[in-house]
């Protein structure tokens, strides 16, 4: 028996023992990425439920049969895809991420990182699933605890104590203060974290400023503030409808490393940032 609370398309959702309950209507009406992945022009409670049902049926998410290894890359420049390629190339030796049924997890293998992160979205709280926790530990992962605590700062501290030196940590925009704290701890420990921010729809201008000051990569999601504040301070933007901003040289390096391994064609040209044609953005921007 386990319960998990997530956000998807800014709808609040409860998944309990395989049963999906979409608690609120999605605030996002249209997402170009979700349209590309799942074929939904307009979001509603049924589209949210269908996507989660797909994740449960195909990947065993939120249950005992959870897939924990994958080399599929469904998103061109998603967080897991960028981190996976960085890990495979030796630019990263550990990633502090979150997984349902386990909470904060330290992962060292690219294929495990991709399986955990490829379809994870907005995990707010989660309860233990023994099979997921045991499977992750068998694949060399470190769990913050058995109670599924989600604490990325403590996850980074544990990764440093375990001896890792090139550590990526994911944070969410509404916990932007974690990015600042991580950089402060990096100064103290001498192990500078690579901080990447995901799930940023609806964040405040103050939170976006914090991300721009303390993150290496920031996903714009459907955030107007990220586009306007983080975008202007960035060194690189990849993607147009859901921009990914490389804020630092390290962030730029990880994005370009992903571009190096990207199999389809790309156009790279000089531009003032952000470049966000209004007709290609999610609706509404928040």
XYZ file of N, CA and C in Angstrom:
858
model
N 0.842 -1.187 0.000
C 0.000 0.000 0.000
C 0.881 1.243 0.000
N 0.791 2.036 -1.037
C 1.615 3.251 -1.091
C 0.862 4.349 -1.828
N 1.133 5.583 -1.413
C 0.473 6.747 -2.005
C 1.522 7.719 -2.491
N 1.273 8.310 -3.668
C 2.225 9.229 -4.281
C 1.459 10.447 -4.783
N 1.959 11.641 -4.481
C 1.344 12.885 -4.919
C 2.278 13.558 -5.911
N 1.752 13.884 -7.090
C 2.575 14.502 -8.132
C 1.817 15.664 -8.762
N 2.544 16.448 -9.546
C 1.952 17.448 -10.419
C 2.264 17.084 -11.857
N 1.264 17.194 -12.716
C 1.453 16.973 -14.145
C 0.589 17.978 -14.891
N 1.204 18.772 -15.787
C 0.502 19.857 -16.479
C -0.166 20.790 -15.481
N 0.452 20.904 -14.297
C -0.051 21.703 -13.180
C -1.414 21.221 -12.689
N -1.659 19.927 -12.846
C -2.781 19.280 -12.177
C -2.211 18.487 -11.011
N -2.903 18.492 -9.889
C -2.483 17.712 -8.732
C -3.094 16.319 -8.841
N -2.241 15.312 -8.669
C -2.674 13.936 -8.898
C -2.237 13.049 -7.739
N -3.119 12.139 -7.356
C -2.774 11.114 -6.373
C -2.783 9.748 -7.049
N -1.691 9.014 -6.855
C -1.619 7.632 -7.336
C -1.500 6.738 -6.106
N -2.480 5.892 -5.898
C -2.475 5.030 -4.718
C -2.768 3.603 -5.128
N -1.789 2.753 -4.914
C -1.928 1.328 -5.233
C -2.420 1.105 -6.657
N -1.863 1.883 -7.589
C -2.201 1.736 -8.995
C -3.434 2.481 -9.437
N -4.170 3.074 -8.504
C -5.360 3.854 -8.831
C -4.984 5.317 -8.984
N -5.410 5.927 -10.090
C -5.069 7.314 -10.390
C -6.271 8.196 -10.098
N -6.054 9.242 -9.314
C -7.100 10.220 -9.030
C -6.565 11.611 -9.350
N -7.086 12.206 -10.413
C -6.676 13.555 -10.795
C -7.482 14.532 -9.955
N -6.825 15.166 -8.990
C -7.515 15.938 -7.959
C -7.950 17.323 -8.439
N -7.178 17.908 -9.362
C -7.514 19.248 -9.872
C -7.348 19.270 -11.383
N -7.991 20.197 -12.024
C -7.850 20.352 -13.466
C -6.453 20.877 -13.804
N -5.863 20.434 -14.922
C -4.567 20.989 -15.321
C -4.692 22.466 -15.654
N -3.750 23.236 -15.166
C -3.745 24.672 -15.471
C -3.195 24.912 -16.869
N -2.256 24.062 -17.294
C -1.693 24.177 -18.638
C -2.698 23.617 -19.650
N -3.108 24.455 -20.597
C -4.064 24.015 -21.621
C -3.385 23.260 -22.752
N -2.183 23.722 -23.118
C -1.468 23.114 -24.244
C 0.025 23.114 -23.960
N 0.643 21.961 -24.115
C 2.094 21.831 -23.956
C 2.663 21.201 -25.218
N 3.528 21.923 -25.948
C 4.086 21.369 -27.190
C 4.821 20.048 -26.984
N 5.522 19.905 -25.858
C 6.252 18.665 -25.608
C 5.303 17.507 -25.365
N 4.301 17.701 -24.545
C 3.336 16.633 -24.279
C 2.531 16.298 -25.531
N 2.278 17.297 -26.362
C 1.602 17.045 -27.632
C 2.454 16.145 -28.523
N 3.765 16.440 -28.553
C 4.681 15.633 -29.368
C 4.793 14.210 -28.840
N 4.862 14.062 -27.516
C 5.057 12.742 -26.920
C 3.789 11.893 -26.933
N 2.637 12.542 -26.673
C 1.420 11.773 -26.426
C 0.265 12.102 -27.368
N 0.404 13.180 -28.154
C -0.609 13.503 -29.134
C -1.811 14.259 -28.614
N -1.648 15.004 -27.513
C -2.760 15.763 -26.945
C -2.627 17.236 -27.292
N -3.573 17.746 -28.058
C -3.569 19.169 -28.396
C -3.985 20.018 -27.207
N -4.934 19.519 -26.432
C -5.433 20.280 -25.284
C -5.479 19.382 -24.057
N -4.980 19.902 -22.928
C -4.896 19.117 -21.702
C -6.199 19.192 -20.909
N -6.551 18.071 -20.290
C -7.660 18.019 -19.353
C -7.376 16.878 -18.376
N -8.289 16.638 -17.473
C -8.049 15.603 -16.467
C -7.897 14.222 -17.094
N -8.605 13.981 -18.194
C -8.500 12.673 -18.843
C -7.134 12.472 -19.499
N -6.566 13.528 -20.094
C -5.249 13.371 -20.722
C -4.187 13.114 -19.666
N -4.310 13.767 -18.530
C -3.368 13.532 -17.437
C -3.447 12.082 -16.971
N -4.670 11.590 -16.789
C -4.847 10.207 -16.351
C -4.311 9.220 -17.396
N -4.539 9.506 -18.675
C -4.065 8.605 -19.728
C -2.544 8.499 -19.740
N -1.867 9.630 -19.561
C -0.404 9.611 -19.561
C 0.118 8.802 -18.375
N -0.448 9.044 -17.200
C -0.004 8.291 -16.027
C -0.313 6.809 -16.164
N -1.451 6.478 -16.756
C -1.781 5.070 -16.977
C -0.759 4.432 -17.915
N -0.330 5.168 -18.919
C 0.692 4.682 -19.841
C 2.000 4.417 -19.092
N 2.373 5.337 -18.211
C 3.606 5.160 -17.436
C 3.532 3.923 -16.539
N 2.374 3.694 -15.964
C 2.205 2.528 -15.091
C 2.242 1.234 -15.899
N 1.532 1.213 -17.015
C 1.432 -0.020 -17.798
C 2.723 -0.361 -18.532
N 3.424 0.658 -19.054
C 4.609 0.380 -19.864
C 5.902 0.334 -19.058
N 5.960 1.087 -17.966
C 7.215 1.188 -17.227
C 7.100 0.764 -15.771
N 5.909 0.343 -15.362
C 5.727 -0.148 -14.002
C 5.858 0.913 -12.932
N 5.726 2.175 -13.309
C 5.910 3.244 -12.333
C 4.858 3.170 -11.233
N 5.245 3.585 -10.042
C 4.382 3.615 -8.859
C 3.985 2.220 -8.399
N 4.801 1.225 -8.757
C 4.487 -0.133 -8.353
C 5.712 -1.017 -8.234
N 5.488 -2.266 -7.905
C 6.577 -3.204 -7.606
C 7.340 -3.662 -8.840
N 6.781 -3.451 -10.037
C 7.444 -3.910 -11.266
C 8.110 -2.752 -12.007
N 8.523 -1.747 -11.314
C 9.122 -0.547 -11.883
C 10.365 -0.871 -12.723
N 10.395 -0.389 -13.974
C 11.579 -0.531 -14.828
C 12.690 0.344 -14.262
N 13.888 -0.230 -14.078
C 14.983 0.503 -13.448
C 16.227 0.587 -14.324
N 16.116 0.185 -15.571
C 17.197 0.376 -16.534
C 16.579 0.693 -17.890
N 17.140 1.684 -18.582
C 16.622 2.046 -19.902
C 17.679 2.825 -20.663
N 17.727 2.603 -21.986
C 18.586 3.412 -22.845
C 17.757 4.239 -23.824
N 16.428 4.256 -23.642
C 15.557 5.062 -24.492
C 15.676 6.536 -24.098
N 15.626 7.409 -25.115
C 15.739 8.845 -24.867
C 14.543 9.547 -25.522
N 13.411 9.567 -24.835
C 12.194 10.090 -25.449
C 12.193 11.598 -25.660
N 12.943 12.335 -24.862
C 12.975 13.796 -24.958
C 14.342 14.229 -25.485
N 14.341 15.105 -26.472
C 15.605 15.485 -27.110
C 16.609 16.061 -26.119
N 16.156 17.014 -25.305
C 17.049 17.655 -24.340
C 16.384 17.719 -22.969
N 15.913 16.560 -22.523
C 15.368 16.455 -21.184
C 16.473 16.378 -20.146
N 16.104 16.569 -18.898
C 17.101 16.548 -17.825
C 17.783 15.188 -17.729
N 17.004 14.121 -17.771
C 17.618 12.796 -17.638
C 18.514 12.481 -18.827
N 18.107 12.913 -20.032
C 18.924 12.659 -21.219
C 20.267 13.397 -21.139
N 20.231 14.642 -20.699
C 21.470 15.425 -20.584
C 22.373 14.834 -19.509
N 21.789 14.486 -18.362
C 22.595 13.921 -17.273
C 23.119 12.538 -17.654
N 22.292 11.745 -18.316
C 22.715 10.406 -18.738
C 23.951 10.480 -19.626
N 23.917 11.345 -20.638
C 25.059 11.461 -21.540
C 26.281 12.023 -20.813
N 26.066 12.942 -19.883
C 27.178 13.493 -19.107
C 27.813 12.418 -18.237
N 26.994 11.565 -17.672
C 27.491 10.472 -16.837
C 28.253 9.451 -17.671
N 27.701 9.124 -18.829
C 28.367 8.170 -19.720
C 29.703 8.701 -20.217
N 29.813 10.032 -20.352
C 31.038 10.645 -20.847
C 32.028 11.041 -19.773
N 31.723 10.731 -18.509
C 32.653 11.030 -17.429
C 32.595 12.454 -16.916
N 31.612 13.240 -17.378
C 31.477 14.612 -16.883
C 30.781 14.655 -15.528
N 30.098 13.578 -15.199
C 29.348 13.458 -13.946
C 29.591 12.067 -13.388
N 29.787 11.963 -12.076
C 29.939 10.614 -11.507
C 28.796 10.227 -10.574
N 27.914 11.170 -10.253
C 26.747 10.838 -9.441
C 25.661 11.877 -9.681
N 24.413 11.421 -9.607
C 23.274 12.324 -9.776
C 22.324 12.152 -8.600
N 21.970 13.266 -7.985
C 21.001 13.263 -6.882
C 19.653 13.632 -7.470
N 18.758 12.646 -7.561
C 17.453 12.828 -8.191
C 16.383 12.264 -7.269
N 15.128 12.264 -7.738
C 14.052 11.674 -6.939
C 13.383 10.560 -7.723
N 12.866 9.592 -6.979
C 12.169 8.452 -7.583
C 10.986 8.092 -6.694
N 9.851 7.819 -7.314
C 8.696 7.394 -6.527
C 9.015 6.075 -5.846
N 8.525 5.949 -4.617
C 8.784 4.736 -3.844
C 10.115 4.737 -3.134
N 10.946 5.761 -3.408
C 12.287 5.796 -2.817
C 12.671 7.172 -2.285
N 12.103 8.248 -2.844
C 12.489 9.594 -2.427
C 13.787 10.019 -3.086
N 14.613 10.738 -2.363
C 15.892 11.194 -2.905
C 16.855 10.016 -3.058
N 17.455 9.920 -4.236
C 18.321 8.792 -4.585
C 19.595 9.315 -5.235
N 20.713 8.671 -4.942
C 21.987 8.972 -5.605
C 22.267 7.852 -6.595
N 22.364 8.210 -7.875
C 22.516 7.226 -8.945
C 23.856 7.432 -9.642
N 24.508 6.327 -9.997
C 25.829 6.399 -10.640
C 25.885 5.734 -12.007
N 24.814 5.065 -12.422
C 24.810 4.374 -13.708
C 23.865 5.070 -14.680
N 24.328 5.378 -15.898
C 23.511 6.140 -16.850
C 22.162 5.509 -17.159
N 22.147 4.196 -17.376
C 20.903 3.545 -17.767
C 19.882 3.516 -16.620
N 20.382 3.513 -15.392
C 19.485 3.582 -14.235
C 18.938 4.999 -14.094
N 19.818 5.971 -14.260
C 19.403 7.371 -14.207
C 18.293 7.646 -15.212
N 18.450 7.132 -16.424
C 17.455 7.384 -17.468
C 16.123 6.711 -17.154
N 16.172 5.486 -16.644
C 14.933 4.789 -16.304
C 14.174 5.518 -15.203
N 14.899 6.002 -14.217
C 14.253 6.704 -13.107
C 13.691 8.041 -13.554
N 14.445 8.779 -14.364
C 14.100 10.160 -14.630
C 13.319 10.456 -15.887
N 13.298 9.543 -16.849
C 12.738 9.868 -18.165
C 11.289 10.341 -18.099
N 10.479 9.713 -17.250
C 9.058 10.055 -17.200
C 8.628 10.568 -15.822
N 9.587 10.849 -14.970
C 9.264 11.392 -13.662
C 8.846 12.856 -13.794
N 7.778 13.229 -13.114
C 7.295 14.596 -13.219
C 6.734 15.079 -11.897
N 7.272 16.152 -11.390
C 6.675 16.863 -10.267
C 6.330 16.025 -9.058
N 7.245 15.172 -8.592
C 6.965 14.327 -7.430
C 6.974 15.188 -6.168
N 5.825 15.288 -5.516
C 5.692 16.109 -4.309
C 5.940 15.285 -3.056
N 5.335 14.117 -2.988
C 5.556 13.210 -1.862
C 5.379 11.781 -2.335
N 5.988 10.856 -1.611
C 5.929 9.457 -2.026
C 6.094 8.562 -0.809
N 5.602 7.354 -0.913
C 5.707 6.384 0.177
C 6.500 5.168 -0.292
N 7.076 4.426 0.651
C 7.998 3.346 0.288
C 7.368 2.245 -0.565
N 8.131 1.828 -1.569
C 7.844 0.613 -2.324
C 9.102 -0.238 -2.231
N 9.023 -1.329 -1.485
C 10.211 -2.129 -1.164
C 10.926 -2.614 -2.417
N 10.162 -3.056 -3.399
C 10.794 -3.598 -4.609
C 11.599 -2.538 -5.353
N 11.107 -1.297 -5.368
C 11.859 -0.222 -6.017
C 13.129 0.080 -5.225
N 13.004 0.187 -3.921
C 14.175 0.487 -3.098
C 15.221 -0.616 -3.204
N 14.796 -1.861 -3.120
C 15.743 -2.983 -3.222
C 16.392 -3.014 -4.602
N 15.591 -2.775 -5.643
C 16.137 -2.786 -6.997
C 17.168 -1.695 -7.213
N 16.894 -0.507 -6.696
C 17.854 0.595 -6.836
C 19.151 0.282 -6.106
N 19.049 -0.269 -4.908
C 20.270 -0.602 -4.148
C 21.073 -1.688 -4.860
N 20.386 -2.643 -5.466
C 21.083 -3.693 -6.213
C 21.841 -3.129 -7.415
N 21.383 -1.985 -7.903
C 22.031 -1.353 -9.056
C 23.015 -0.261 -8.634
N 23.425 -0.306 -7.379
C 24.478 0.570 -6.900
C 24.038 1.939 -6.427
N 22.735 2.156 -6.286
C 22.243 3.462 -5.852
C 22.290 3.584 -4.331
N 22.380 4.825 -3.877
C 22.290 5.138 -2.457
C 20.976 5.855 -2.201
N 20.233 5.404 -1.193
C 18.990 6.047 -0.807
C 19.236 6.947 0.390
N 18.564 8.079 0.412
C 18.722 8.981 1.544
C 18.213 8.317 2.814
N 17.079 7.661 2.725
C 16.548 6.879 3.847
C 15.481 5.925 3.311
N 14.926 5.121 4.196
C 13.900 4.157 3.794
C 12.501 4.744 3.822
N 12.363 5.961 4.373
C 11.043 6.563 4.524
C 10.664 7.470 3.352
N 11.489 7.509 2.311
C 11.199 8.274 1.091
C 11.279 9.786 1.288
N 12.188 10.236 2.120
C 12.387 11.673 2.265
C 12.842 12.262 0.935
N 12.302 13.435 0.601
C 12.749 14.174 -0.581
C 13.488 15.403 -0.076
N 14.810 15.322 -0.122
C 15.666 16.406 0.383
C 16.942 16.401 -0.448
N 16.992 17.261 -1.455
C 18.111 17.245 -2.383
C 19.400 17.758 -1.751
N 19.285 18.653 -0.797
C 20.483 19.152 -0.108
C 21.130 18.023 0.690
N 20.320 17.295 1.444
C 20.857 16.167 2.203
C 21.377 15.076 1.262
N 20.745 14.920 0.117
C 21.236 13.965 -0.864
C 22.613 14.331 -1.366
N 22.830 15.630 -1.621
C 24.154 16.105 -2.036
C 25.182 15.850 -0.938
N 24.831 16.139 0.310
C 25.759 15.910 1.424
C 26.150 14.431 1.488
N 25.171 13.547 1.321
C 25.461 12.113 1.358
C 26.358 11.706 0.189
N 26.137 12.308 -0.980
C 26.976 11.993 -2.144
C 28.423 12.437 -1.906
N 28.605 13.592 -1.301
C 29.960 14.070 -0.976
C 30.613 13.129 0.030
N 29.860 12.742 1.049
C 30.402 11.826 2.068
C 30.773 10.476 1.469
N 30.087 10.095 0.394
C 30.393 8.822 -0.278
C 31.611 8.921 -1.191
N 32.144 10.126 -1.349
C 33.375 10.296 -2.113
C 33.213 10.767 -3.539
N 32.003 11.101 -3.955
C 31.806 11.565 -5.319
C 32.266 13.016 -5.462
N 32.778 13.357 -6.647
C 33.364 14.678 -6.874
C 32.625 15.488 -7.939
N 31.971 14.814 -8.863
C 31.260 15.503 -9.951
C 29.773 15.161 -9.840
N 29.081 15.956 -9.047
C 27.731 15.621 -8.614
C 26.716 16.568 -9.239
N 25.734 15.996 -9.923
C 24.590 16.756 -10.419
C 23.463 16.626 -9.405
N 22.799 17.738 -9.121
C 21.645 17.718 -8.224
C 20.472 18.390 -8.922
N 19.331 17.729 -8.959
C 18.121 18.342 -9.505
C 17.355 19.039 -8.388
N 16.850 20.233 -8.683
C 15.978 20.950 -7.761
C 14.761 21.428 -8.547
N 13.700 21.764 -7.835
C 12.517 22.327 -8.492
C 12.457 23.826 -8.218
N 11.785 24.535 -9.111
C 11.755 25.985 -9.012
C 11.155 26.514 -7.733
N 10.147 25.828 -7.200
C 9.528 26.291 -5.962
C 10.413 26.011 -4.746
N 11.501 25.284 -4.949
C 12.503 25.101 -3.895
C 13.827 25.700 -4.356
N 13.738 26.879 -4.970
C 14.937 27.537 -5.513
C 15.979 27.800 -4.449
N 15.545 27.981 -3.214
C 16.502 28.232 -2.134
C 17.472 27.069 -1.966
N 17.059 25.866 -2.370
C 17.970 24.723 -2.305
C 19.176 24.925 -3.215
N 18.970 25.572 -4.358
C 20.086 25.815 -5.274
C 21.132 26.697 -4.608
N 20.674 27.738 -3.939
C 21.598 28.623 -3.227
C 22.335 27.870 -2.129
N 21.605 27.078 -1.351
C 22.231 26.317 -0.262
C 23.246 25.317 -0.807
N 22.934 24.685 -1.909
C 23.865 23.723 -2.506
C 25.179 24.397 -2.902
N 25.097 25.576 -3.482
C 26.319 26.283 -3.867
C 27.122 26.710 -2.642
N 26.429 27.097 -1.575
C 27.118 27.437 -0.328
C 27.848 26.229 0.244
N 27.196 25.077 0.231
C 27.831 23.854 0.724
C 28.994 23.431 -0.164
N 28.862 23.695 -1.466
C 29.951 23.389 -2.377
C 31.208 24.179 -2.061
N 31.034 25.421 -1.665
C 32.175 26.252 -1.270
C 32.844 25.685 -0.022
N 32.045 25.198 0.904
C 32.576 24.657 2.156
C 33.289 23.326 1.927
N 32.659 22.446 1.141
C 33.199 21.094 0.952
C 34.302 21.019 -0.092
N 34.345 22.010 -0.981
C 35.291 21.952 -2.090
C 34.799 21.094 -3.242
N 33.575 20.588 -3.148
C 32.969 19.786 -4.215
C 31.809 20.596 -4.784
N 32.064 21.310 -5.865
C 31.045 22.192 -6.431
C 29.970 21.373 -7.119
N 28.711 21.509 -6.686
C 27.645 20.756 -7.340
C 27.274 21.365 -8.690
N 26.790 20.531 -9.583
C 26.175 20.995 -10.820
C 24.678 20.987 -10.560
N 24.069 22.163 -10.499
C 22.672 22.273 -10.088
C 21.797 22.514 -11.307
N 20.805 21.660 -11.490
C 19.880 21.802 -12.613
C 18.469 21.908 -12.067
N 17.693 22.827 -12.631
C 16.352 23.095 -12.119
C 15.286 22.655 -13.107
N 14.358 21.849 -12.622
C 13.264 21.307 -13.431
C 11.936 21.644 -12.762
N 10.839 21.429 -13.486
C 9.488 21.623 -12.939
C 9.333 23.055 -12.440
N 9.413 23.998 -13.370
C 9.470 25.411 -13.008
C 8.220 26.220 -13.365
N 7.192 25.574 -13.860
C 5.973 26.300 -14.209
C 5.384 26.989 -12.979
N 5.066 28.272 -13.125
C 4.382 28.994 -12.061
C 5.265 29.562 -10.973
N 6.587 29.550 -11.144
C 7.453 30.091 -10.099
C 7.429 31.614 -10.123
N 7.850 32.213 -9.016
C 7.844 33.664 -8.884
C 9.089 34.274 -9.527
N 9.051 35.602 -9.696
C 10.225 36.310 -10.216
C 11.405 36.151 -9.265
N 11.147 36.169 -7.975
C 12.229 36.001 -6.986
C 12.857 34.622 -7.102
N 12.034 33.604 -7.279
C 12.567 32.241 -7.435
C 13.371 32.129 -8.722
N 12.894 32.741 -9.803
C 13.635 32.712 -11.064
C 14.983 33.420 -10.921
N 15.030 34.524 -10.190
C 16.293 35.223 -9.944
C 17.259 34.314 -9.187
N 16.759 33.599 -8.201
C 17.608 32.681 -7.439
C 18.160 31.581 -8.330
N 17.306 31.045 -9.194
C 17.771 30.009 -10.120
C 18.845 30.560 -11.059
N 18.649 31.776 -11.543
C 19.615 32.361 -12.479
C 20.960 32.606 -11.820
N 20.951 32.813 -10.505
C 22.190 33.083 -9.778
C 22.918 31.826 -9.329
N 22.193 30.692 -9.197
C 22.793 29.543 -8.526
C 22.669 28.220 -9.287
N 22.069 28.233 -10.476
C 21.918 26.997 -11.248
C 22.819 26.997 -12.475
N 23.105 25.800 -12.959
C 23.890 25.631 -14.179
C 22.992 25.447 -15.402
N 21.892 24.736 -15.235
C 20.924 24.529 -16.310
C 19.534 24.729 -15.732
N 18.662 25.406 -16.478
C 17.287 25.636 -16.033
C 16.342 25.337 -17.186
N 15.334 24.506 -16.918
C 14.294 24.218 -17.911
C 13.191 25.259 -17.773
N 12.760 25.819 -18.896
C 11.772 26.887 -18.856
C 10.371 26.379 -18.558
N 10.057 25.137 -18.933
C 8.711 24.589 -18.745
C 7.693 25.581 -19.312
N 6.652 25.915 -18.546
C 5.694 26.925 -19.014
C 5.831 28.194 -18.186
N 7.069 28.500 -17.794
C 7.322 29.643 -16.927
C 7.684 30.903 -17.713
N 6.879 31.939 -17.550
C 7.194 33.236 -18.128
C 8.406 33.841 -17.437
N 8.521 33.643 -16.135
C 9.621 34.230 -15.369
C 10.969 33.633 -15.765
N 11.007 32.325 -15.985
C 12.267 31.700 -16.409
C 12.688 32.237 -17.765
N 11.756 32.334 -18.693
C 12.093 32.852 -20.014
C 12.672 34.264 -19.919
N 12.026 35.117 -19.133
C 12.419 36.514 -19.099
C 13.651 36.764 -18.229
N 13.761 36.078 -17.121
C 14.840 36.362 -16.166
C 16.042 35.461 -16.396
N 15.822 34.156 -16.399
C 16.938 33.226 -16.588
C 17.458 33.296 -18.017
N 16.541 33.388 -18.974
C 16.950 33.411 -20.380
C 17.917 34.527 -20.695
N 17.677 35.704 -20.141
C 18.522 36.857 -20.428
C 19.926 36.716 -19.854
N 20.080 35.872 -18.824
C 21.379 35.711 -18.184
C 22.133 34.479 -18.683
N 21.553 33.758 -19.633
C 22.112 32.472 -20.038
C 23.146 32.603 -21.148
N 23.982 31.587 -21.228
C 25.011 31.517 -22.258
C 24.585 30.674 -23.449
N 23.533 29.874 -23.265
C 23.079 28.977 -24.326
C 21.616 28.643 -24.113
N 20.865 28.595 -25.197
C 19.493 28.086 -25.189
C 19.400 26.968 -26.207
N 18.838 25.830 -25.773
C 18.553 24.749 -26.706
C 17.049 24.508 -26.677
N 16.429 24.456 -27.839
C 14.990 24.301 -27.922
C 14.282 25.636 -27.942
N 13.081 25.641 -28.510
C 12.313 26.876 -28.663
C 11.018 26.834 -27.860
N 10.234 25.771 -28.008
C 8.939 25.727 -27.327
C 9.100 25.511 -25.822
N 10.010 24.625 -25.431
C 10.363 24.421 -24.019
C 11.862 24.672 -23.905
N 12.289 25.925 -23.831
C 13.726 26.222 -23.838
C 14.450 25.610 -22.645
N 15.671 25.191 -22.913
C 16.582 24.755 -21.863
C 17.733 25.748 -21.856
N 17.970 26.382 -20.707
C 18.961 27.439 -20.626
C 20.222 26.960 -19.904
N 21.354 27.076 -20.605
C 22.646 26.848 -19.983
C 23.125 28.166 -19.393
N 23.086 28.269 -18.075
C 23.374 29.539 -17.405
C 24.874 29.739 -17.210
N 25.588 28.657 -16.954
C 27.028 28.722 -16.695
C 27.781 27.985 -17.793
N 29.094 28.112 -17.759
C 29.912 27.368 -18.718
C 29.759 25.865 -18.519
N 29.623 25.439 -17.257
C 29.408 24.015 -16.991
C 28.080 23.556 -17.576
N 27.037 24.362 -17.384
C 25.740 24.020 -17.960
C 25.793 23.963 -19.470
N 26.490 24.921 -20.055
C 26.657 24.945 -21.510
C 27.383 23.697 -21.988
N 28.399 23.282 -21.246
C 29.162 22.089 -21.616
C 28.279 20.842 -21.601
N 27.434 20.700 -20.583
C 26.583 19.513 -20.497
C 25.544 19.488 -21.616
N 24.999 20.650 -21.958
C 24.030 20.706 -23.061
C 24.707 20.374 -24.381
N 25.884 20.939 -24.615
C 26.598 20.667 -25.866
C 27.073 19.220 -25.931
N 27.359 18.636 -24.786
C 27.709 17.212 -24.768
C 26.521 16.369 -25.215
N 25.324 16.753 -24.774
C 24.121 16.056 -25.236
C 23.934 16.263 -26.739
N 24.189 17.475 -27.221
C 24.084 17.747 -28.656
C 25.055 16.878 -29.445
N 26.232 16.638 -28.878
C 27.234 15.798 -29.538
C 26.712 14.382 -29.758
N 25.894 13.897 -28.826
C 25.381 12.530 -28.913
C 23.975 12.458 -29.499
N 23.403 13.608 -29.839
C 22.057 13.647 -30.405
C 22.106 13.185 -31.851
N 21.266 12.223 -32.202
C 21.382 11.580 -33.508
C 20.703 12.352 -34.631
N 19.691 13.141 -34.337
C 18.995 13.895 -35.386
C 19.727 15.195 -35.689
N 19.249 15.907 -36.705
C 19.885 17.160 -37.100
C 19.610 18.292 -36.121
N 20.530 19.244 -36.049
C 20.389 20.421 -35.203
C 20.858 21.643 -35.970
N 20.254 22.791 -35.660
C 20.748 24.070 -36.155
C 21.240 24.867 -34.962
N 22.463 25.369 -35.036
C 23.014 26.211 -33.984
C 23.399 27.542 -34.617
N 22.849 28.647 -34.105
C 23.217 29.941 -34.658
C 23.176 31.006 -33.570
N 23.837 32.091 -33.813
C 23.930 33.170 -32.851
C 22.591 33.888 -32.722
N 22.230 34.251 -31.475
C 20.967 34.960 -31.249
C 20.993 35.620 -29.887
N 20.187 36.653 -29.734
C 19.962 37.244 -28.420
C 18.987 36.355 -27.664
N 19.271 36.095 -26.400
C 18.436 35.199 -25.601
C 17.548 36.003 -24.655
N 16.349 35.472 -24.384
C 15.799 34.218 -24.890
C 15.183 34.379 -26.277
N 15.147 33.273 -27.035
C 14.469 33.239 -28.320
C 13.232 32.365 -28.145
N 12.061 32.999 -28.020
C 10.836 32.265 -27.689
C 9.655 32.784 -28.512
N 9.556 32.383 -29.766
C 8.409 32.795 -30.586
C 7.098 32.434 -29.909
N 6.221 33.403 -29.756
C 5.019 33.222 -28.945
C 4.141 32.090 -29.468
N 4.121 31.856 -30.777
C 3.234 30.837 -31.334
C 3.697 29.417 -31.012
N 4.919 29.262 -30.521
C 5.445 27.928 -30.226
C 5.502 27.614 -28.739
N 4.966 28.512 -27.874
C 5.070 28.336 -26.430
C 3.871 27.589 -25.858
N 4.045 27.020 -24.660
C 2.898 26.430 -23.959
C 1.853 27.497 -23.666
N 0.629 27.041 -23.384
C -0.451 27.966 -23.050
C -1.134 27.501 -21.769
N -1.288 28.381 -20.766
C -0.697 29.738 -20.718
C 0.707 29.702 -20.149
N 1.509 30.751 -20.407
C 2.763 30.920 -19.691
C 2.437 31.499 -18.324
N 3.103 30.966 -17.319
C 2.792 31.362 -15.931
C 4.025 31.929 -15.244
